[in-house]
XYZ file of C-alpha atoms in Angstrom:
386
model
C -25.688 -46.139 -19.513
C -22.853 -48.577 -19.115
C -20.897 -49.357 -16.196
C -17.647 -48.668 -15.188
C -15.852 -51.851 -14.994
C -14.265 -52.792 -12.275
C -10.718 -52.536 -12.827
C -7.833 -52.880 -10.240
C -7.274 -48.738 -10.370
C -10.781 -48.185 -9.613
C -11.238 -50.825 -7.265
C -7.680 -49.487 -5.481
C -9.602 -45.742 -5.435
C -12.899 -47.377 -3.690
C -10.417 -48.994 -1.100
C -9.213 -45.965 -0.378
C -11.348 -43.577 0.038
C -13.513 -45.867 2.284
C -10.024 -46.463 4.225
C -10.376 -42.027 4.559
C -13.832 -41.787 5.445
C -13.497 -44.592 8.098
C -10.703 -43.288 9.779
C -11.765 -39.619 9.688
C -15.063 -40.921 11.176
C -13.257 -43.667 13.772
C -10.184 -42.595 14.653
C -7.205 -44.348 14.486
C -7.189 -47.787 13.532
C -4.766 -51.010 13.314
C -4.031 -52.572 10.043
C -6.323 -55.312 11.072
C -9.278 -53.390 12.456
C -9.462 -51.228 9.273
C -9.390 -54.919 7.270
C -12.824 -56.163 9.631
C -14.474 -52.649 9.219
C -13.762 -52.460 4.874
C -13.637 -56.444 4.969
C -10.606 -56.321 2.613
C -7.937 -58.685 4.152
C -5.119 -58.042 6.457
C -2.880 -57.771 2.937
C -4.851 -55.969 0.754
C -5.317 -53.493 4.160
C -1.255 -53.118 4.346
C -0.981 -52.600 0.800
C -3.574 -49.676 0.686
C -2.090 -48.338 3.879
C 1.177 -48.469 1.782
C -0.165 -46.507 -0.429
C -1.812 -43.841 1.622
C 1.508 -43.182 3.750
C 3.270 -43.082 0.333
C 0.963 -40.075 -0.342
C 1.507 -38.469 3.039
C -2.294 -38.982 3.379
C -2.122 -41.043 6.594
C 0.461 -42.108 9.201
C 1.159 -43.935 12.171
C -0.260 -42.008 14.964
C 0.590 -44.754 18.019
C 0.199 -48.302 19.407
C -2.349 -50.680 20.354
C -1.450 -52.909 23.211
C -2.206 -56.431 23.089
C -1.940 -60.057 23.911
C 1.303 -62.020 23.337
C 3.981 -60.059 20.475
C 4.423 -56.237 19.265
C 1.556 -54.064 19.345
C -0.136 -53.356 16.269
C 0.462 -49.874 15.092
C -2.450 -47.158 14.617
C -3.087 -45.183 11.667
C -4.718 -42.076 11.588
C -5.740 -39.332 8.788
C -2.496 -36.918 8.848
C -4.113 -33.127 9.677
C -2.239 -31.560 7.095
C -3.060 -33.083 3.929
C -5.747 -30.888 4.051
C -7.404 -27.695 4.482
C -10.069 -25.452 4.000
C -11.271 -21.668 4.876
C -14.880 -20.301 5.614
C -15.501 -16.864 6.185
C -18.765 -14.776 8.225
C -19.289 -11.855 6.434
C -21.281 -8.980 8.037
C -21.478 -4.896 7.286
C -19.220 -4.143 10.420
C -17.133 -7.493 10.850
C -15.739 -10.472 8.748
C -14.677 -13.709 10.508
C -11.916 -16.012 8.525
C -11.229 -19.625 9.618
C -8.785 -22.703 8.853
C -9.926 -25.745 9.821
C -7.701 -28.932 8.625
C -9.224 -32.174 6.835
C -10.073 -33.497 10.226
C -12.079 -30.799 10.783
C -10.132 -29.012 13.551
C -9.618 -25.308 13.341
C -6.516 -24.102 13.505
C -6.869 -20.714 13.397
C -9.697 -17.978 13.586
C -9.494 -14.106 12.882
C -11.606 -10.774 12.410
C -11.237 -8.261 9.957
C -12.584 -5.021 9.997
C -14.262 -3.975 6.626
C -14.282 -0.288 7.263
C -13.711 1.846 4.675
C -13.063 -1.011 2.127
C -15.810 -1.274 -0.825
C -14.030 -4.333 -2.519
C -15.381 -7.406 -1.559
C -12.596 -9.461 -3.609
C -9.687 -7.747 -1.586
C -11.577 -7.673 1.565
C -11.994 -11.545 1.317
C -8.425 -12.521 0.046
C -7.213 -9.945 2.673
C -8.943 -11.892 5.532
C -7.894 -15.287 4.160
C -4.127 -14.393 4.133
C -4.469 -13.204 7.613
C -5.710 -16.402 8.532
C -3.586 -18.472 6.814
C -0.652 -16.631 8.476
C -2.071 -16.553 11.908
C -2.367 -20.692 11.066
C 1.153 -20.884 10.074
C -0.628 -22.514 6.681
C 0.336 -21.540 3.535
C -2.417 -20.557 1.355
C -1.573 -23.045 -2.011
C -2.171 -26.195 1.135
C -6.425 -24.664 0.821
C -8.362 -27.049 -1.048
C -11.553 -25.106 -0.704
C -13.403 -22.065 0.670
C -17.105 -21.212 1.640
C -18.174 -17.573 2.333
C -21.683 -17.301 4.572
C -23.043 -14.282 3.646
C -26.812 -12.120 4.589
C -28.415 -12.156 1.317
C -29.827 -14.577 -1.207
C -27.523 -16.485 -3.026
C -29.191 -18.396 -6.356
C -28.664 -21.686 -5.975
C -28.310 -22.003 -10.380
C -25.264 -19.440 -10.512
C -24.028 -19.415 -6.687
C -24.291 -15.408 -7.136
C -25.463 -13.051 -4.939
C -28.685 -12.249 -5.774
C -29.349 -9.791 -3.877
C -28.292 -8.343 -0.205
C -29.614 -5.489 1.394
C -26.466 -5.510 3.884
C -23.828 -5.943 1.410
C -24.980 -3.940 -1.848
C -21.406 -4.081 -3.129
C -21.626 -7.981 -3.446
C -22.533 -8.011 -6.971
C -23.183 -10.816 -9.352
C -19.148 -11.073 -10.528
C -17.639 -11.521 -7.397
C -18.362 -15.359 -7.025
C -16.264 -15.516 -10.531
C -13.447 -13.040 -9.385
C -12.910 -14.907 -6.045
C -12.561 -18.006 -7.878
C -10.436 -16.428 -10.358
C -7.647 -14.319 -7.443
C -7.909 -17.126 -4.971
C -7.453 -19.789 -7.744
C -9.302 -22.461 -5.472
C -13.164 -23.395 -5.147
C -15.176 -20.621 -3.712
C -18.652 -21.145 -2.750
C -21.014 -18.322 -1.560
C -23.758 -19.598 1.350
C -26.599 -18.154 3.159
C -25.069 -17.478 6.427
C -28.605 -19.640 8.019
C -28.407 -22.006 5.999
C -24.525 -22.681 6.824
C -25.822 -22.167 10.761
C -27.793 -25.118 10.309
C -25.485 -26.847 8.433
C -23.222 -26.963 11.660
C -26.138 -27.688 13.688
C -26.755 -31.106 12.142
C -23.146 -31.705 12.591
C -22.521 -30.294 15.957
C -25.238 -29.408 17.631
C -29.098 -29.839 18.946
C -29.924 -31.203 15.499
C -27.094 -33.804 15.437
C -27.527 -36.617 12.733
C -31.008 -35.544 12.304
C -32.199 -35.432 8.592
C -35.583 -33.548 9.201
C -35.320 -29.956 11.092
C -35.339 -26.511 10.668
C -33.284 -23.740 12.378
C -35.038 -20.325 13.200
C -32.602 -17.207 13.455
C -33.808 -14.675 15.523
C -31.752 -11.694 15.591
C -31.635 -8.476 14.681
C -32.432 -10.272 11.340
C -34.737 -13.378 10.828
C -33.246 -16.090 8.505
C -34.723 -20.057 8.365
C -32.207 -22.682 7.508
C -34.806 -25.569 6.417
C -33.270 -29.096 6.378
C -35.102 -31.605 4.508
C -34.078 -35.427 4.127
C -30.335 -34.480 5.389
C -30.286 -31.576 2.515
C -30.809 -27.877 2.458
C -33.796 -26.593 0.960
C -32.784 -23.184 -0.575
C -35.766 -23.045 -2.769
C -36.170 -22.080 -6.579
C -34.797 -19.178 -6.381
C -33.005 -19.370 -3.069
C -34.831 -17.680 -0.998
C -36.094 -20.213 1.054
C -36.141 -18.920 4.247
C -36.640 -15.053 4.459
C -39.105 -15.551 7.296
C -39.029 -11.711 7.996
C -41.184 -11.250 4.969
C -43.713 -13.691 5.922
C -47.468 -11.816 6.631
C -48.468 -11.681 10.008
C -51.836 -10.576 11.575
C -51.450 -7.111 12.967
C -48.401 -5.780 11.411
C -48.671 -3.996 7.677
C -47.485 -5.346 4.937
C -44.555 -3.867 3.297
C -44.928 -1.505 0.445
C -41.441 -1.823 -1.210
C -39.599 -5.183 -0.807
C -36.294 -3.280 -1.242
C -36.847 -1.469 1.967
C -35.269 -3.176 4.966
C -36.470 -4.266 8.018
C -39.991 -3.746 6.248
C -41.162 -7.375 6.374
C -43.861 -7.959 8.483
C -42.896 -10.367 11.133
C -39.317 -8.495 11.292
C -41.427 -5.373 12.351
C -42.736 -8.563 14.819
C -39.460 -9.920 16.213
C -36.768 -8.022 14.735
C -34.430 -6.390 16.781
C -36.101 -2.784 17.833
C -38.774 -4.679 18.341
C -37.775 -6.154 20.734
C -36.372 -3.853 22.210
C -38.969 -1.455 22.240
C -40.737 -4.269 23.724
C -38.432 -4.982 26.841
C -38.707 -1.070 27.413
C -42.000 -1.149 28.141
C -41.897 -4.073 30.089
C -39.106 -2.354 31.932
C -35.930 -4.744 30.772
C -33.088 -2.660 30.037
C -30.617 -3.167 27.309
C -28.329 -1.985 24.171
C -29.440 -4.751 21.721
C -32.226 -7.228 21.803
C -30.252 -10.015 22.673
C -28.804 -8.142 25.555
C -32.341 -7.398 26.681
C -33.627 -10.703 26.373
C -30.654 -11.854 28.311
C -31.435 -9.728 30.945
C -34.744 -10.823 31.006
C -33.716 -14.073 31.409
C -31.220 -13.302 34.426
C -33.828 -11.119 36.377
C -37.166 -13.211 36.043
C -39.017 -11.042 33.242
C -41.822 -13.483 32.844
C -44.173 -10.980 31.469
C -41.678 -9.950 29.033
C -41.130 -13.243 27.945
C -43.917 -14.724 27.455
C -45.132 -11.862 24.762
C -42.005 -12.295 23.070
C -42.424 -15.910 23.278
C -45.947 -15.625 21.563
C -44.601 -13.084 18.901
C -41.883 -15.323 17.803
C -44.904 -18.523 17.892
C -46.652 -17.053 15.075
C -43.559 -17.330 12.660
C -42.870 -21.042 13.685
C -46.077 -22.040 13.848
C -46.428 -21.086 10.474
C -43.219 -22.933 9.337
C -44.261 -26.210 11.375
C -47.485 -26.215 9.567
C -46.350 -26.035 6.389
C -43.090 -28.332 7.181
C -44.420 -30.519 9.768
C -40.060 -30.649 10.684
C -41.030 -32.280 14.631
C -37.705 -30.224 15.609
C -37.362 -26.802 15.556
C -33.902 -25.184 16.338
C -33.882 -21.573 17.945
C -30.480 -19.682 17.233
C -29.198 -16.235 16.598
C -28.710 -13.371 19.502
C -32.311 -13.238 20.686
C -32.423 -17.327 20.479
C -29.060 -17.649 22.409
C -29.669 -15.009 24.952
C -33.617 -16.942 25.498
C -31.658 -20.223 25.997
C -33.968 -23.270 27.331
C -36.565 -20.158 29.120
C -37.296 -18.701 25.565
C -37.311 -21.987 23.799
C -39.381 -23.852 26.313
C -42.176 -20.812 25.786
C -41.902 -20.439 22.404
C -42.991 -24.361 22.105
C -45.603 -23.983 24.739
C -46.927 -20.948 22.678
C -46.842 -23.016 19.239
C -48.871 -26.040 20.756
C -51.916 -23.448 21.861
C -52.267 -22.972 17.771
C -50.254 -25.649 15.675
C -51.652 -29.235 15.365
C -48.500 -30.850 15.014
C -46.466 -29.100 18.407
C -43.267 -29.720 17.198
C -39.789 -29.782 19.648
C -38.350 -26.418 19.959
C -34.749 -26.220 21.332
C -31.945 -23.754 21.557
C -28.820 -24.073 19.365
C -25.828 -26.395 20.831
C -23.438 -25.043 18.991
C -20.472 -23.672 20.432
C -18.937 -20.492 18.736
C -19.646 -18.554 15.620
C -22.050 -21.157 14.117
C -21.999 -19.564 10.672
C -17.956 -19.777 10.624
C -18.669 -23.469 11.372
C -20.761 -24.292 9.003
C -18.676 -22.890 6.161
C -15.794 -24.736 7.248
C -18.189 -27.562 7.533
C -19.235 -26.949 3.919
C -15.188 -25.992 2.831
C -14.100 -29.323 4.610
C -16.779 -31.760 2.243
C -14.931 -29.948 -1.043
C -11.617 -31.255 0.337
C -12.178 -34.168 1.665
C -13.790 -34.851 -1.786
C -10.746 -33.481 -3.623
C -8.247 -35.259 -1.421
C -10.017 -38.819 -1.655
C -10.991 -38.559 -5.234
C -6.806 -38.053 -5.807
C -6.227 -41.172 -4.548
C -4.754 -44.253 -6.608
């Protein structure tokens, strides 16, 4: 295959988009500290800055003091060049974001879904109101991610199937794109939780980990070599249907909350087990909490071992040395639940991987779909410069 030569207009888009990506990453920068980090020269750095105010793509965001003469000016990405949209969608709540190209969110809003079948106006519906709650106007999105509980295949980006949202069939991936008129990407909502846990919390720059959501639900977000594994047909992950000792197998796959290790560790489980260990509560996560707050060791430690056999199956297939523990049941455990939960996996897995709680801060799934939203535009944005 031959190469693209390198002409001056390529060479100028190279420039540039490093000239982004460093000061996204760096923060502001002089003229001459963007010329040692790109090693282009203090000329060639004025003329691409040049260009990239010209575009309203950066700007001069302050001063650096110095020595003898003026201070040197600092540039920095400008915020609104940029944005993107992500979206948590659940049966009884949908969450709609706006984050800018430097990542920040700017605005974040519910929606209630209630009595509203159509997924397409239910989405657009939520991404207006965030847009105007943003004070953003919706032609400045560049992209938009939607994290969703079901399997999405990773050939089409359809909806394969959810048993939570049955009205998410296989065309509304192409009407979204088509009534938004922007790129729309549909995402496991684990997989997008562990997304933003590589970029913002326990699992931070770390290429090899996986991400167990314990909920009501049970989801794996497996990260392997800094990329998602979603699996041939993208179900990757569905750890509530893996066998377990004890527990029957299911008899209909279409039947929820039928998968063996859910009937395990999903959520009346648990709280059927913190009743008879006396721990009171409305949801599991509110009972584990409790647990947590009053000393429920007993309690705790069975859960702890229940919860083992899942991972320890996952870190002897994956061998991922860290394991992240999120969701409501993970959240509510904290460092107590995770610090079993390892304990419990090195009586019967060779490799006793790290098990932590999640660091991220927020509605993790909202993150990483901005997260995901925010690599579309920043790929759009840089790829338009000249």
């Amino acid at each position: 295959m031959p190469r693209r030569p390198g002409t001056p207009r390529l060479l100028r888009q190279l420039n540039d988009r490093a000239a982004l990506e460093l000061l996204l990453s760096g923060g502001p920068l002089t003229r001459a500290e963007l010329g040692e980090h790109t090693g282009l020269s203090k000329v060639t750095a004025g003329q691409l800055l040049s260009r990239l105010e010209e575009r309203d793509l950066v700007a001069v965001v302050g001063e650096q003091a110095g020595g003898r003469g003026p201070n040197a000016a600092l540039y920095g990405v400008v915020p609104s060049c940029a944005y993107a949209a992500g979206l948590d969608v659940l049966p009884d709540r949908i969450s709609a974001g706006i984050a800018d190209v430097t990542g920040t969110l700017v605005a974040e809003v519910s929606v209630d879904p209630s009595g509203h079948e159509d997924p397409v106006r239910l989405v657009c519906g939520a991404v207006e109101k965030a847009c105007a709650a943003a004070g953003v106007e919706f032609s400045r999105l560049r992209a938009f991610v939607i994290g969703t509980k079901g399997v999405v295949d990773p050939r089409t980006g359809d909806m394969r199937f959810s048993l939570d949202l049955p009205s998410w069939h296989g065309d509304v991936l192409a009407e979204l794109r088509r009534d938004l008129g922007i790129p729309v990407t549909i995402e496991n909502d684990v997989n997008l939780a562990a997304l933003a846990e590589r970029s913002h919390g326990a699992a931070l720059g770390i290429d090899d980990f996986v991400l167990v959501w314990a909920g009501i639900g049970q989801g794996l977000g497996v990260m392997l070599d800094g990329r998602l594994h979603r699996g041939f047909t993208g179900g990757a992950g569905e750890i509530g249907w893996l066998p377990v000792p004890g527990e029957p197998l299911p008899t209909d796959v279409s039947e929820p909350q039928s998968g063996s290790f859910q009937r395990l560790v999903g959520g009346d489980a648990v709280t059927g087990l913190a009743g008879a260990h006396g721990v009171g509560g409305r949801s599991a996560g509110e009972c584990v909490r409790t647990a947590v707050a009053t000393g429920a060791e007993d309690f705790l430690d069975e859960l702890a071992g229940r919860l083992a056999v899942g991972v320890a199956a996952v870190a002897v297939v994956l061998d991922p040395g860290l394991i992240v523990l999120s969701g409501d049941v993970g959240r509510a455990g904290g460092v107590v639940l995770a610090t079993r939960v390892e304990e419990a996996v090195a009586r019967v897995c060779p490799s006793q991987p790290r098990i932590v709680v999640t660091g991220v801060e927020g509605n993790p799934v909202l993150r990483g779909a901005l997260d995901f939203a925010l690599e579309q535009a920043r790929e759009q944005v840089f790829s338009d410069t000249v």
